[in-house]
Structures are given as C-alpha cells and as structure tokens.
mmCIF file of C-alpha atoms and ligand atoms in Angstrom:
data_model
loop_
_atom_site.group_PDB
_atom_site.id
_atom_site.type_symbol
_atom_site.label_atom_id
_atom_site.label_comp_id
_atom_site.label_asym_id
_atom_site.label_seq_id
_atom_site.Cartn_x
_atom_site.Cartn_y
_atom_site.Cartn_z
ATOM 1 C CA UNK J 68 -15.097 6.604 22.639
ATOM 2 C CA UNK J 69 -13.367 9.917 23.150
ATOM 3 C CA UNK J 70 -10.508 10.779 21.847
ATOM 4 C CA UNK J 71 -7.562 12.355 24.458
ATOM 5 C CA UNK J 72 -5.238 14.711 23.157
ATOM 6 C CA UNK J 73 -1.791 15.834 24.520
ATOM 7 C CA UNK J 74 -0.077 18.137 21.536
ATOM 8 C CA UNK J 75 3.537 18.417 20.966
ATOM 9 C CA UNK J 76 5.131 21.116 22.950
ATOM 10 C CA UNK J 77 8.396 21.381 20.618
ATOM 11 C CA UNK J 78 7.567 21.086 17.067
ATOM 12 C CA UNK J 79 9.704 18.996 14.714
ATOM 13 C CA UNK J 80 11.389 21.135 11.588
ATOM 14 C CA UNK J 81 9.301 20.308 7.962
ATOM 15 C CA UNK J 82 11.394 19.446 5.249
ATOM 16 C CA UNK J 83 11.261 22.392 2.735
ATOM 17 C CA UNK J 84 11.948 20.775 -0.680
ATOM 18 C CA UNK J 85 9.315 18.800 -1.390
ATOM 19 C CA UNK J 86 10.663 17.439 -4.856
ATOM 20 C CA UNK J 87 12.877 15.443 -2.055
ATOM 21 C CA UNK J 88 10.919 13.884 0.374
ATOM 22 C CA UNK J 89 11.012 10.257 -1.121
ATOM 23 C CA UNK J 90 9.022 7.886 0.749
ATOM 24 C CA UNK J 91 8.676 6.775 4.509
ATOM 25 C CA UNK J 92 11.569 8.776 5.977
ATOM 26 C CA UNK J 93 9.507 11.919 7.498
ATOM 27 C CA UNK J 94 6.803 11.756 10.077
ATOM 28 C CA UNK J 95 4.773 14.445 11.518
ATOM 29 C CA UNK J 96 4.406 15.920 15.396
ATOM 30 C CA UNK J 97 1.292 13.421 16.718
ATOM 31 C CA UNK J 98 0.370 9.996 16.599
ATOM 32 C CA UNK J 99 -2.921 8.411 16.790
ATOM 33 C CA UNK J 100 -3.085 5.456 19.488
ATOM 34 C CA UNK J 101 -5.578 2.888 20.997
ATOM 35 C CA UNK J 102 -5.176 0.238 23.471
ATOM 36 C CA UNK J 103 -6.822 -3.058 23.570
ATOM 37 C CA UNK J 104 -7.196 -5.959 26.133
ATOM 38 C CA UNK J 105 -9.817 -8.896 25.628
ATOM 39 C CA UNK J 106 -10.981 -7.784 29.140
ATOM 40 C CA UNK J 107 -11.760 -4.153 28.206
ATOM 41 C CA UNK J 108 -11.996 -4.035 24.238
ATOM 42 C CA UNK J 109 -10.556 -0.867 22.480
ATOM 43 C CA UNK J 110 -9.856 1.356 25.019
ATOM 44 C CA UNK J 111 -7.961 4.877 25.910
ATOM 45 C CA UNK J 112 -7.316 6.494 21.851
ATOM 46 C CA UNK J 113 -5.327 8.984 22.434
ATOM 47 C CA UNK J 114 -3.408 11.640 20.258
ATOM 48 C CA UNK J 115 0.356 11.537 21.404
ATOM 49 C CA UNK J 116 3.646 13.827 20.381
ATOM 50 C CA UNK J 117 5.330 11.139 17.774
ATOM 51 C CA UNK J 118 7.969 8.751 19.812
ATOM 52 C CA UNK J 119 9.597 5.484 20.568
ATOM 53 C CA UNK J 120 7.374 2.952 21.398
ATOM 54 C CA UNK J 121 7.785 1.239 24.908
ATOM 55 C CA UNK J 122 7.484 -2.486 24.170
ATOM 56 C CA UNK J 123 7.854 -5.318 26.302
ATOM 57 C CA UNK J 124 11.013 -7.508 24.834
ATOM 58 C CA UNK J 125 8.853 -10.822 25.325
ATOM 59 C CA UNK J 126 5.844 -9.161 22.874
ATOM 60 C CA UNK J 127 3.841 -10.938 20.402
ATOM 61 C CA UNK J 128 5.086 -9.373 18.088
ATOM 62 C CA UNK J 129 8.653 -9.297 18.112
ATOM 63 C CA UNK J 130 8.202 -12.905 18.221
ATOM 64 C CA UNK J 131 5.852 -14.013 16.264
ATOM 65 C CA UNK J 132 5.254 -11.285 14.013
ATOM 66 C CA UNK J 133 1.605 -11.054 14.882
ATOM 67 C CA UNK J 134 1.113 -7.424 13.101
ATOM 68 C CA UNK J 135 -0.692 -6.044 10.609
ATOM 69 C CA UNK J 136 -0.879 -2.889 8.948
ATOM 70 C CA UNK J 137 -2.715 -0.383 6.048
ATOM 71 C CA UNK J 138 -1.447 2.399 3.428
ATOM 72 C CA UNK J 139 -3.774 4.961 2.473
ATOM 73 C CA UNK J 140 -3.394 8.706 1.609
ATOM 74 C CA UNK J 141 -4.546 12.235 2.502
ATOM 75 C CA UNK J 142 -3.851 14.884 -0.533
ATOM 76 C CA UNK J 143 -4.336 18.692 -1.047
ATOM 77 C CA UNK J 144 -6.513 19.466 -3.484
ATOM 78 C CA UNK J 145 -6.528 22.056 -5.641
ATOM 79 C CA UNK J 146 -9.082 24.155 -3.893
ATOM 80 C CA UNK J 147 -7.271 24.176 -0.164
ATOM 81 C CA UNK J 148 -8.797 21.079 0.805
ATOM 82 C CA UNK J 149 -7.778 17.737 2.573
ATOM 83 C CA UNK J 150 -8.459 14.849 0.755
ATOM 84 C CA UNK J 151 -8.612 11.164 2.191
ATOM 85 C CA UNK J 152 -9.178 8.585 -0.547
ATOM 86 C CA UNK J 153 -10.758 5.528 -0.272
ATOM 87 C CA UNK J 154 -9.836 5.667 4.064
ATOM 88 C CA UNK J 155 -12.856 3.381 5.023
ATOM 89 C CA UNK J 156 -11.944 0.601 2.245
ATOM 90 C CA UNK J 157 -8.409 0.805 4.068
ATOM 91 C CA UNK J 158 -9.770 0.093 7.932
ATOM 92 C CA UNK J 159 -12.354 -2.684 6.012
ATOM 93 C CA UNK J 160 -9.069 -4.544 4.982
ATOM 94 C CA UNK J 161 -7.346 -4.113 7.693
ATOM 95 C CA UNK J 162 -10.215 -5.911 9.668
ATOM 96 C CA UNK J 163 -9.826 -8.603 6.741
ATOM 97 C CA UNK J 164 -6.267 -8.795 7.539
ATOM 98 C CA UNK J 165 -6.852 -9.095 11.736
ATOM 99 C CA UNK J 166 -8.959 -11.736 11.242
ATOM 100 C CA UNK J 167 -6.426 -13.608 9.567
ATOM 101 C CA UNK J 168 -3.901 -13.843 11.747
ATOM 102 C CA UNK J 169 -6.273 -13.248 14.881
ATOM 103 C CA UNK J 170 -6.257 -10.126 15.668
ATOM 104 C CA UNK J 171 -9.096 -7.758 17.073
ATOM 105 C CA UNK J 172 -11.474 -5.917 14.759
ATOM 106 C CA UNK J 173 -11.197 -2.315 14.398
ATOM 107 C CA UNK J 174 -14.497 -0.453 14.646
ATOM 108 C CA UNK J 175 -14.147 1.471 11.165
ATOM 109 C CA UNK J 176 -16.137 4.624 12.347
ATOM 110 C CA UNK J 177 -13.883 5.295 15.677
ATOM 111 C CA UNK J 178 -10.637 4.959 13.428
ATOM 112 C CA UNK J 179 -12.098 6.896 10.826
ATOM 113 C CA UNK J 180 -12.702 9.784 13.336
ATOM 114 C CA UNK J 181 -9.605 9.480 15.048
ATOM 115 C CA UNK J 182 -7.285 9.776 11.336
ATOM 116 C CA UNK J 183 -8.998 13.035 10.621
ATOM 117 C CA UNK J 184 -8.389 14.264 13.738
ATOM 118 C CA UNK J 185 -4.948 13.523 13.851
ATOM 119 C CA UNK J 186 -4.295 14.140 9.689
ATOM 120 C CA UNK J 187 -5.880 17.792 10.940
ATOM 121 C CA UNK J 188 -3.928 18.234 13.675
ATOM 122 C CA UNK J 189 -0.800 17.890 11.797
ATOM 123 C CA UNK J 190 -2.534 19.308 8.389
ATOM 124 C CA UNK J 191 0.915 21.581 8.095
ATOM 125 C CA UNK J 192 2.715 18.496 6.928
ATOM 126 C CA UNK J 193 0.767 17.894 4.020
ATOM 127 C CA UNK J 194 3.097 18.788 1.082
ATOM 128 C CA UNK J 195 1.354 20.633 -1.760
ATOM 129 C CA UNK J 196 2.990 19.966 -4.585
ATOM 130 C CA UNK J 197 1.309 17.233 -7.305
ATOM 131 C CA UNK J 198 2.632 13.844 -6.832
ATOM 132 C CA UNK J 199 3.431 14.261 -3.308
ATOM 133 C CA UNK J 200 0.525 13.455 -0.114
ATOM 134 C CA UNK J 201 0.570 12.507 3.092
ATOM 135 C CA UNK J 202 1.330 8.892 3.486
ATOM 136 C CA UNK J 203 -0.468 7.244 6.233
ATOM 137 C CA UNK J 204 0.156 4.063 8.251
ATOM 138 C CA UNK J 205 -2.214 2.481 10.596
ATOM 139 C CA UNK J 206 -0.704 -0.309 11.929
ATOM 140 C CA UNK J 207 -1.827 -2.918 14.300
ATOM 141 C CA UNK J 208 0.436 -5.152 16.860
ATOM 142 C CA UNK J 209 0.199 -7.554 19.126
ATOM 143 C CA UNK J 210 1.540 -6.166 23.315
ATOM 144 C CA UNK J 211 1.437 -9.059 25.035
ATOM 145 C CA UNK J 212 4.611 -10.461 26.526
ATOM 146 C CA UNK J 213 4.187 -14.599 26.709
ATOM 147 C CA UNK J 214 6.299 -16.712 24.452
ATOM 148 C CA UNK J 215 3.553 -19.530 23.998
ATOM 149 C CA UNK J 216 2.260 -19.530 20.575
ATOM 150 C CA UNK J 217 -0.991 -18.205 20.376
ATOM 151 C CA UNK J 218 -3.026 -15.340 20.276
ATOM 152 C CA UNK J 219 -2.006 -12.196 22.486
ATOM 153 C CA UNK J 220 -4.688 -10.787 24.569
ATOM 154 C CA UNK J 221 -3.320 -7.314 24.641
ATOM 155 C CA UNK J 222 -2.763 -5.319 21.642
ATOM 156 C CA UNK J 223 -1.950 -1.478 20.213
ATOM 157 C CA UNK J 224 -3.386 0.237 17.309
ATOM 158 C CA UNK J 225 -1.679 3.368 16.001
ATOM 159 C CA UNK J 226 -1.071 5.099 12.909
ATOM 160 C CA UNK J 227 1.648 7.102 12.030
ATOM 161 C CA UNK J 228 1.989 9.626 8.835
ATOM 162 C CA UNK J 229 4.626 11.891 7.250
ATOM 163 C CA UNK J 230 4.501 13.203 4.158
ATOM 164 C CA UNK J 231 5.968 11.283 1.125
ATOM 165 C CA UNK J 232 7.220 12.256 -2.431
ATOM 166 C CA UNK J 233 7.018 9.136 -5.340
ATOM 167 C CA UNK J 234 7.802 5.616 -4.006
ATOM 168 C CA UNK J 235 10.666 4.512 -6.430
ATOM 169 C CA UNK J 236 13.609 7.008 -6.998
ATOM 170 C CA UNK J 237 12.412 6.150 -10.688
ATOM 171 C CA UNK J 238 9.412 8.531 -9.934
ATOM 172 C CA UNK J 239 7.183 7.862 -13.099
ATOM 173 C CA UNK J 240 9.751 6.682 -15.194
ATOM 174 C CA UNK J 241 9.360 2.731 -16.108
ATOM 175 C CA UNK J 242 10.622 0.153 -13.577
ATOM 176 C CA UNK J 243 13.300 -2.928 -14.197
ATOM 177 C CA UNK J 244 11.701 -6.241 -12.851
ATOM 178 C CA UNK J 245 13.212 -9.439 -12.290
ATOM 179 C CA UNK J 246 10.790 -12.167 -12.369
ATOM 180 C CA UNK J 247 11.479 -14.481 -9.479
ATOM 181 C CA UNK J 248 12.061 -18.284 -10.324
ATOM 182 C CA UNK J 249 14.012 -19.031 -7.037
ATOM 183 C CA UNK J 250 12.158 -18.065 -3.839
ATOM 184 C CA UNK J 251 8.074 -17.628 -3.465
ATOM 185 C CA UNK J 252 6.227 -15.337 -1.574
ATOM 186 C CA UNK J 253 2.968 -17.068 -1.017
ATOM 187 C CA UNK J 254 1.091 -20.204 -0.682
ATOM 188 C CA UNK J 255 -2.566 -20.937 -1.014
ATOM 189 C CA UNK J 256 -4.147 -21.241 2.206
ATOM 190 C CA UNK J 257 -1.585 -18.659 3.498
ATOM 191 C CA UNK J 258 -1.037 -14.991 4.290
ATOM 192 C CA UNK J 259 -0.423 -13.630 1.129
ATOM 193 C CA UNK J 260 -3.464 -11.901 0.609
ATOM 194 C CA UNK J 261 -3.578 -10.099 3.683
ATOM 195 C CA UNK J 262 -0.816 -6.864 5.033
ATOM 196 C CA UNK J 263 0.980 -8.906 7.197
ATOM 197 C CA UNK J 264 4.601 -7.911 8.066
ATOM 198 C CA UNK J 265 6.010 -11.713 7.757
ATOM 199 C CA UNK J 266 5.162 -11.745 3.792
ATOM 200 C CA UNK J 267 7.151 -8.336 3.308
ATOM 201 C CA UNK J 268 10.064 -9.721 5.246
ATOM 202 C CA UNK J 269 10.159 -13.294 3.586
ATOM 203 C CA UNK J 270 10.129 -10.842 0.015
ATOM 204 C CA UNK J 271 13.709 -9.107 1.097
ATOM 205 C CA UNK J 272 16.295 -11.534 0.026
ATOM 206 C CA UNK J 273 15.088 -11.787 -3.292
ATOM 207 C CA UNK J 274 14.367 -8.276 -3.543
ATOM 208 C CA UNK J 275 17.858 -7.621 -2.440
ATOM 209 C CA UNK J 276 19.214 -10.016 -5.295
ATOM 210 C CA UNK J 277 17.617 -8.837 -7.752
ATOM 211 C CA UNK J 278 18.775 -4.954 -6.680
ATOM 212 C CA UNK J 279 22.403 -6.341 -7.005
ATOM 213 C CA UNK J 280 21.892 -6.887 -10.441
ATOM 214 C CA UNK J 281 20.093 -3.788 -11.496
ATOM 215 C CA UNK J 282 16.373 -4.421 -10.855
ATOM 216 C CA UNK J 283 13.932 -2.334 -8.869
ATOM 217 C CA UNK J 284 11.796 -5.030 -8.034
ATOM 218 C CA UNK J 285 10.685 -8.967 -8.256
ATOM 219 C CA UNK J 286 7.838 -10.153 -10.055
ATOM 220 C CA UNK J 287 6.233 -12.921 -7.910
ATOM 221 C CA UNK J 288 5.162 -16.305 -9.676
ATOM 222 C CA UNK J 289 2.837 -18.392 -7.919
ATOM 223 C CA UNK J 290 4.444 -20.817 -4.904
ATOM 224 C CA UNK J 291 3.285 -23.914 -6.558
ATOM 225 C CA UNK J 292 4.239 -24.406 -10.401
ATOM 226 C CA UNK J 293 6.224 -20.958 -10.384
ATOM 227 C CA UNK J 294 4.296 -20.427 -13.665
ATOM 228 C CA UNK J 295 1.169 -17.691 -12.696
ATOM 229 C CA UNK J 296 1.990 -13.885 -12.419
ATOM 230 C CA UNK J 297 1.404 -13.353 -8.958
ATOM 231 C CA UNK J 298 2.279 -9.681 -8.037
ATOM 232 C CA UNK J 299 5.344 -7.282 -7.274
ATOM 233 C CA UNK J 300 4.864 -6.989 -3.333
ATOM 234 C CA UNK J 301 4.550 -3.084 -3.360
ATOM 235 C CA UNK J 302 2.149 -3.439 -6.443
ATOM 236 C CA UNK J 303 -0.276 -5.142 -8.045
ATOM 237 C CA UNK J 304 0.213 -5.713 -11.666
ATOM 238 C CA UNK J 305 -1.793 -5.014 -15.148
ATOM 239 C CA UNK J 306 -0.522 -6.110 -18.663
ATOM 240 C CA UNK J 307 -2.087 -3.942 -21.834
ATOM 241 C CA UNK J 308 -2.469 -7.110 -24.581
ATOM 242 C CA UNK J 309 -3.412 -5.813 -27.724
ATOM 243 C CA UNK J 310 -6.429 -4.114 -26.692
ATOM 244 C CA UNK J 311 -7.095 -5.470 -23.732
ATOM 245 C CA UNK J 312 -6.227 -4.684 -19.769
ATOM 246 C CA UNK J 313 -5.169 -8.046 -17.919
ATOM 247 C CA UNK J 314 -4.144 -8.475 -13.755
ATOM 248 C CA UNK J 315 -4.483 -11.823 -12.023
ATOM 249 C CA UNK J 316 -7.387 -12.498 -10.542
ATOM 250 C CA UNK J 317 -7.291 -12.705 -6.708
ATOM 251 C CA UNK J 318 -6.712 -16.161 -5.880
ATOM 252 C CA UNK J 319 -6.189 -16.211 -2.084
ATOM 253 C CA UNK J 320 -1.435 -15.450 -2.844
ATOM 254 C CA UNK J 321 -1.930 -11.755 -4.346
ATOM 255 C CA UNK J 322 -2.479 -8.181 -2.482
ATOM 256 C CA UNK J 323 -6.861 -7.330 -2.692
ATOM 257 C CA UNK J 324 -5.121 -3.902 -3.915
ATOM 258 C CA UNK J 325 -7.272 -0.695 -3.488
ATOM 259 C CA UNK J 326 -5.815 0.718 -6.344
ATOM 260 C CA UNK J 327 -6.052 -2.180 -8.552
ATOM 261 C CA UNK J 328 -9.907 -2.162 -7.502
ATOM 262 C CA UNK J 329 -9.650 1.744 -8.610
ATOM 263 C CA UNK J 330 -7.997 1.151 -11.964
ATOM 264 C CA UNK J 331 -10.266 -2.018 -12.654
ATOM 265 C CA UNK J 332 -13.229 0.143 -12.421
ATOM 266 C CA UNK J 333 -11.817 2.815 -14.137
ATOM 267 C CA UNK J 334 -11.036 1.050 -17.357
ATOM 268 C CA UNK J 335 -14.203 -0.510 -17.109
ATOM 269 C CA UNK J 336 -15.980 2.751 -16.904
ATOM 270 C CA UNK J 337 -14.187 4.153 -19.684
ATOM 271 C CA UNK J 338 -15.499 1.193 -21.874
ATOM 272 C CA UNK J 339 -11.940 -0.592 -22.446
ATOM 273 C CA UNK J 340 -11.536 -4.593 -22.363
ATOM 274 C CA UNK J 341 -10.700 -5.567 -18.673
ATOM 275 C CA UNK J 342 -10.071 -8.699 -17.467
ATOM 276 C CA UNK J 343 -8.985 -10.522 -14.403
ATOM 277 C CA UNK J 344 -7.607 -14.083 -14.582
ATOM 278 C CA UNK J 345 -5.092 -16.189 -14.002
ATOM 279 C CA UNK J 346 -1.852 -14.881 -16.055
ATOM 280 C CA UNK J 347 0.937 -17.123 -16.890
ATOM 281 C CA UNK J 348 4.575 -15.829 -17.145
ATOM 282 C CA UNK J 349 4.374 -17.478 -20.614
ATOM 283 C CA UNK J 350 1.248 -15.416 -21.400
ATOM 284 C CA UNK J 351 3.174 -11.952 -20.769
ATOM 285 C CA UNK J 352 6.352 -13.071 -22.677
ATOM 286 C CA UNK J 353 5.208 -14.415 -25.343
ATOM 287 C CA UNK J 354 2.730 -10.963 -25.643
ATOM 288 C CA UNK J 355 6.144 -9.522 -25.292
ATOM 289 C CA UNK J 356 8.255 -11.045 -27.940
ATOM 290 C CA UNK J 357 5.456 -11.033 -30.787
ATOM 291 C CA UNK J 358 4.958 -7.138 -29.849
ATOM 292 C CA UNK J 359 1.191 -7.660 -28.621
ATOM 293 C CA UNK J 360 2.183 -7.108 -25.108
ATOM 294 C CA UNK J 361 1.696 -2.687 -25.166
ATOM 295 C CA UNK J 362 2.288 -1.649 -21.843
ATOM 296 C CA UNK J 363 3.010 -3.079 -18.635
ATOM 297 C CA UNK J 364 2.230 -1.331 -15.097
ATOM 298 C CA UNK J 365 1.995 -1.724 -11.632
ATOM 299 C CA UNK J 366 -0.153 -0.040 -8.780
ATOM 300 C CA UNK J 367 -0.380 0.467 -5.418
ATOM 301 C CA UNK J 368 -1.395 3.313 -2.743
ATOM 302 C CA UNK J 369 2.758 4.459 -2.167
ATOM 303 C CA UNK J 370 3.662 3.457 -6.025
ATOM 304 C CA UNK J 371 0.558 4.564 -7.308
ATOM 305 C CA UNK J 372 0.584 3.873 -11.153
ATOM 306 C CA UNK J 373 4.354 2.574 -12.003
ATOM 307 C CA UNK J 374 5.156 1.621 -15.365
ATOM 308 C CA UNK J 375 7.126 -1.499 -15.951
ATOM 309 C CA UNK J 376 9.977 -0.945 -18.789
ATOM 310 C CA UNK J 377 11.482 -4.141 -18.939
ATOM 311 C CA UNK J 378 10.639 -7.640 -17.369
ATOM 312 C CA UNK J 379 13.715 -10.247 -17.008
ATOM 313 C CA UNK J 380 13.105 -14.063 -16.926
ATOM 314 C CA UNK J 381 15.915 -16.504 -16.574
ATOM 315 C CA UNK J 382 18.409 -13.746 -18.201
ATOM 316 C CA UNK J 383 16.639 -12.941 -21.105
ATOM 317 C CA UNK J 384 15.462 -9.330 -20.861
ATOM 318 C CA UNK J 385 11.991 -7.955 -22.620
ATOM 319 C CA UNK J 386 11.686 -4.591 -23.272
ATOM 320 C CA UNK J 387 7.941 -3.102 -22.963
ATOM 321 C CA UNK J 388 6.526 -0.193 -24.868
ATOM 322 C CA UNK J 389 9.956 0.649 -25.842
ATOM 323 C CA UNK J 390 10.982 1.585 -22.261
ATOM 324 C CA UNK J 391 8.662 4.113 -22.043
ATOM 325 C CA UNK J 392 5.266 5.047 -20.059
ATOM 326 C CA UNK J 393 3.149 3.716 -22.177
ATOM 327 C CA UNK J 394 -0.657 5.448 -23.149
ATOM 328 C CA UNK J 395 -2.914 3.751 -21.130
ATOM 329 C CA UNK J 396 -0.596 3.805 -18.012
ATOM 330 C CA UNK J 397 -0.177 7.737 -18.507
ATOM 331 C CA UNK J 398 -3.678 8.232 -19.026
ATOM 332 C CA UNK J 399 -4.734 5.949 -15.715
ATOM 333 C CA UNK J 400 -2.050 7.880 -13.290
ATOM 334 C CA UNK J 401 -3.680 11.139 -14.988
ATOM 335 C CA UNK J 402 -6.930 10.034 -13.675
ATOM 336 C CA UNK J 403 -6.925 8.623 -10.655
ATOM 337 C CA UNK J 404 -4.281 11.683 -9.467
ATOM 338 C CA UNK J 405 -7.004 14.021 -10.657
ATOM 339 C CA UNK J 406 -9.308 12.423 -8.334
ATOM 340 C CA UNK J 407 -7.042 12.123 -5.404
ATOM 341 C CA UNK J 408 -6.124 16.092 -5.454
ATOM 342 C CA UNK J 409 -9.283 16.744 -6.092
ATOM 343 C CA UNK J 410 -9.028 18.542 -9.807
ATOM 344 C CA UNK J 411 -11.946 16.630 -11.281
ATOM 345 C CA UNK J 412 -15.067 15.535 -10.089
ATOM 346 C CA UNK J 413 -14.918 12.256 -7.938
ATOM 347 C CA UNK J 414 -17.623 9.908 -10.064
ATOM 348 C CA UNK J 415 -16.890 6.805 -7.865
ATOM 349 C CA UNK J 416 -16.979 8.296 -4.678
ATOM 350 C CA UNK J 417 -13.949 7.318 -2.906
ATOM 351 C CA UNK J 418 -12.718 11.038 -2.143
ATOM 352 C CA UNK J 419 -13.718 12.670 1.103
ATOM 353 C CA UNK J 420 -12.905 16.446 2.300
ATOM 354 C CA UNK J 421 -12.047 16.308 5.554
ATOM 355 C CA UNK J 422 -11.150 20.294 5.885
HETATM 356 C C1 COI M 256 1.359 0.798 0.062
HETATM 357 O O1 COI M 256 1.264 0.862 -1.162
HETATM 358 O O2 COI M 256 0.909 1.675 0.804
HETATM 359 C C2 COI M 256 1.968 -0.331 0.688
HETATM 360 O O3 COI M 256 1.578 -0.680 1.768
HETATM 361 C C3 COI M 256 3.130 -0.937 0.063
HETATM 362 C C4 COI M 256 4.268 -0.713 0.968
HETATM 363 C C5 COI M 256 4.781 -1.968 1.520
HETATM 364 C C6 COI M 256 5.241 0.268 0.524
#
C-alpha cells in the first residue's frame, strides 16, 4: 500500500532543554494514519501535519472503549544513527491485543514501513542526550458511530511520537510503591494482559490514592485472593532474592512486557538465576524483613529499568537495598541502554538502524 504524504507547512518550535522534556507532553510535526472498513480492509496511510482528530461523538470508542495501543522507542545512537528497538515485537502485540477485544489485525510489514517513514520525517525531534528517545505511540480505535454493543466496522490506526525525557520525575532514583489491597486491576479471563485503555483507566483511582499519601505507584495483587504480585501498570516487576532474579510468570492478569522479555534474557545470558513464577506478596516481604530480598525493580518501554526503594503493605513500610539502586538493577539499565543507543554491539538482535 502506498504511503501519501502531505508535510507540515508551519513547523512546531522543539523544546531546547532536553534534561526537561519529561514524558508524553511533546509531539512532533507529522502523524502516521490508516483507515479501515470491513468492506475495504486497511486503506488510505497517509502522513498528516499532527492535529485534532475529527471523531464522530457516537464512536466506538468513546463508548465503549474499544482501543488499543503500543509503546516502543526510536534512540540516537552514538554513531548518528536512528535506532528502533524491538518495533516488530511491538506491532506483534498489538495484533495480540486487537484480537482481544476484536479489533482488525495490523499487517506488521506496512506499519513497520510507515513508522520509519514518519520517525524520519520528523528525525529532528529525536533528542540526543542519554536517557532521553523518541517515544512512540501507535494506537488503534474503533470510528464507527452506532451505540449497539458490538464490534465497529470502521476503524483508525495512527501513531503519534514526541520526544520524551525519564518517565517518573524520580528519573533513576528508587520509586515509593503502595501495594494495593483495596481495588484490582485484573481478572483471569479478562483484559489484563493486553494494552487496552479500559485497564489503565480502572488503575487511576487507586493510583491517585496512593499519590495522596506519598507513593509513585501501586503494586497490583492478583483480583482473586489479593495475595500474588501482579504488576505496577506502567511496569512489570523483578525481585533480586538472595541470588536469584524473580517476576511473575504471565498468567493471563499481567502486561507480556517487552522489556521484561529483554531483561529475562539478559540475566539469563549473563548466567544469573532467573525465574518466573507465581510471587506472593508474602514471598517479597518476608525476603524483605529477613534482608534476603536485595533489590527490587520495575521495567517497562517509558520507565525502562526503575528501581523500587520502598514497598508499603497495610502501613507497614519496607525499605529495599537501603533506598538505593541496587547492583543488579544498575547493571541491567546499563545494558539494555547500551543496546538501545547503540554503544555496544546488539547480541539479541532487537536493534535496527533505520538512518
Ligand atoms: C510504556 O511503557 O510504553 C507504556 O505503554 C506504559 C505507559 C502506560 C506509560
């Protein structure tokens, strides 16, 4: 399919301290977009100036929140390049996540073409400086306007990007997390596996709770017993017991993170103890109270590697690796930023130059 594009005649102004750009608040000139019906498939991609989005008020998705969407990275590496890392894994769960809540399939190659295009178009806007990329959002939603409950038959792909400092205002230093004993975030045999919008919005009260009282984040338990370490809902967690690396095992409730994936293989690689499995709260604190809990972290494409400094369960708070990013965590980020800007050589194969 070709790709149209109509460039920005009046260019936006780029932010000029880069040690400020935080996360999500800066876009770039273009957008990426493509059309489908169930009469004529994915149709008309086009590169667009960035702007509102003319939506029907009766559309799937305002409704019925039928939307899905990806976060994935482009970096510059040290030698002038552009980086993307690990793009295709992004579109693959992206199609994981459409057919969950019954969406079209993406065909990986056409979106693939159509982000470099677009990331290269707008390659100006990719900050320089380590720790900052360009964050990228590829987002799918559902056009139609019916109320009925069902499946739309008209839908949008676009992605968006801007370019993005660290996640937290913490940067890399460690995290506060309440551990949620009140609300749940997923079921089994529900969405929480998938990027969905509806599980990010049914995470905001308790998020905004646990803010009141001082904490960055929530730690997720499982929606059944409210007893297995579930995840943080930007993150996917890892606990450093003694000498071994432990994250819950994907169960169907937690994020299939691409940087867990990343981090799993690279402990495994470098011939550390690794294990996924089911985690109980009463696992981590006991770890935590007898010392044998080391280091707790948390990952994620936007948070990257994020060390945890203190987990809080029913008031009682448990300091980790005395507040501080702890060895493994510092050595992990080291790595796996390495990769992404390109400063050592890629062994797994998840970087790409795109120019
Ligand atoms: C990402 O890490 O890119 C995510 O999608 C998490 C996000 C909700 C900030």
């Amino acid at each position: 399919m070709e790709i149209t594009i109509n460039l920005a005649i009046k260019k936006k102004e780029k932010p000029t301290d880069e040690s400020k750009l935080g996360f999500g608040q800066t876009f770039t000139d273009h957008m990426l977009l493509i059309d489908y019906d169930t009469n004529r498939g994915w149709h008309n991609a086009r590169i667009e100036p960035y702007g509102v989005l003319k939506l029907d008020p009766a559309a799937v998705c305002l409704h019925y929140g039928q939307e899905i969407f990806e976060g994935l990275k482009a970096y510059y590496g040290k030698d002038g390049g552009i980086y993307l890392f690990r793009a295709a894994d992004n579109f693959k769960r992206l199609n994981y996540s459409a057919r969950r809540v019954c969406m079209p399939e993406l065909d990986i190659e056409l979106a693939m073409e159509a982000l470099k295009k677009l990331i290269l178009i707008d390659r100006e806007w990719i900050p320089k400086t380590r720790g900052t990329s360009l964050y990228i959002r590829p987002t799918m939603i559902a056009t139609e306007p019916f109320l009925g409950v069902r499946p739309a038959n008209k839908y949008i792909f676009y992605i968006i990007i801007g370019p993005v400092g660290s996640y937290y205002p913490e940067g890399l230093n460690p995290v506060k997390i309440y551990v949620e004993s009140k609300y749940v975030r997923a079921v089994p045999g529900g969405t929480g596996e998938v990027k969905t919008g509806g599980n990010y919005a049914a995470s905001l009260l308790a998020a905004e709770e646990a803010k009141k009282k001082g904490f960055t984040q929530v730690l997720w338990l499982d929606g059944c017993e409210k007893m297995w370490v579930e995840e943080v809902g930007t993150m996917n967690m890892f606990f450093v017991i003694d000498d071994e690396v432990i994250t819950p095992s994907l169960t169907g409730t937690v994020l299939k993170g691409i940087t867990r994936d990343s981090v799993i293989k690279i402990v495994r690689n470098w011939g550390l103890k690794i294990k996924e499995k089911s985690v109980s709260i009463n696992e981590v604190l006991a770890a935590a109270s007898s010392g044998h809990l080391k280091e707790a972290f948390g990952t994620g494409t936007a948070a990257v590697i994020s060390p945890v400094g203190q987990i809080t369960y029913k008031d009682k708070d448990y300091i980790i690796a005395s507040g501080k990013m702890g060895e493994v965590s510092q050595k992990l980020y080291d790595e796996i930023v390495d990769i992404q800007y390109a400063e050592k050589p890629d062994p797994y194969g998840w970087t790409e130059k795109i120019g």
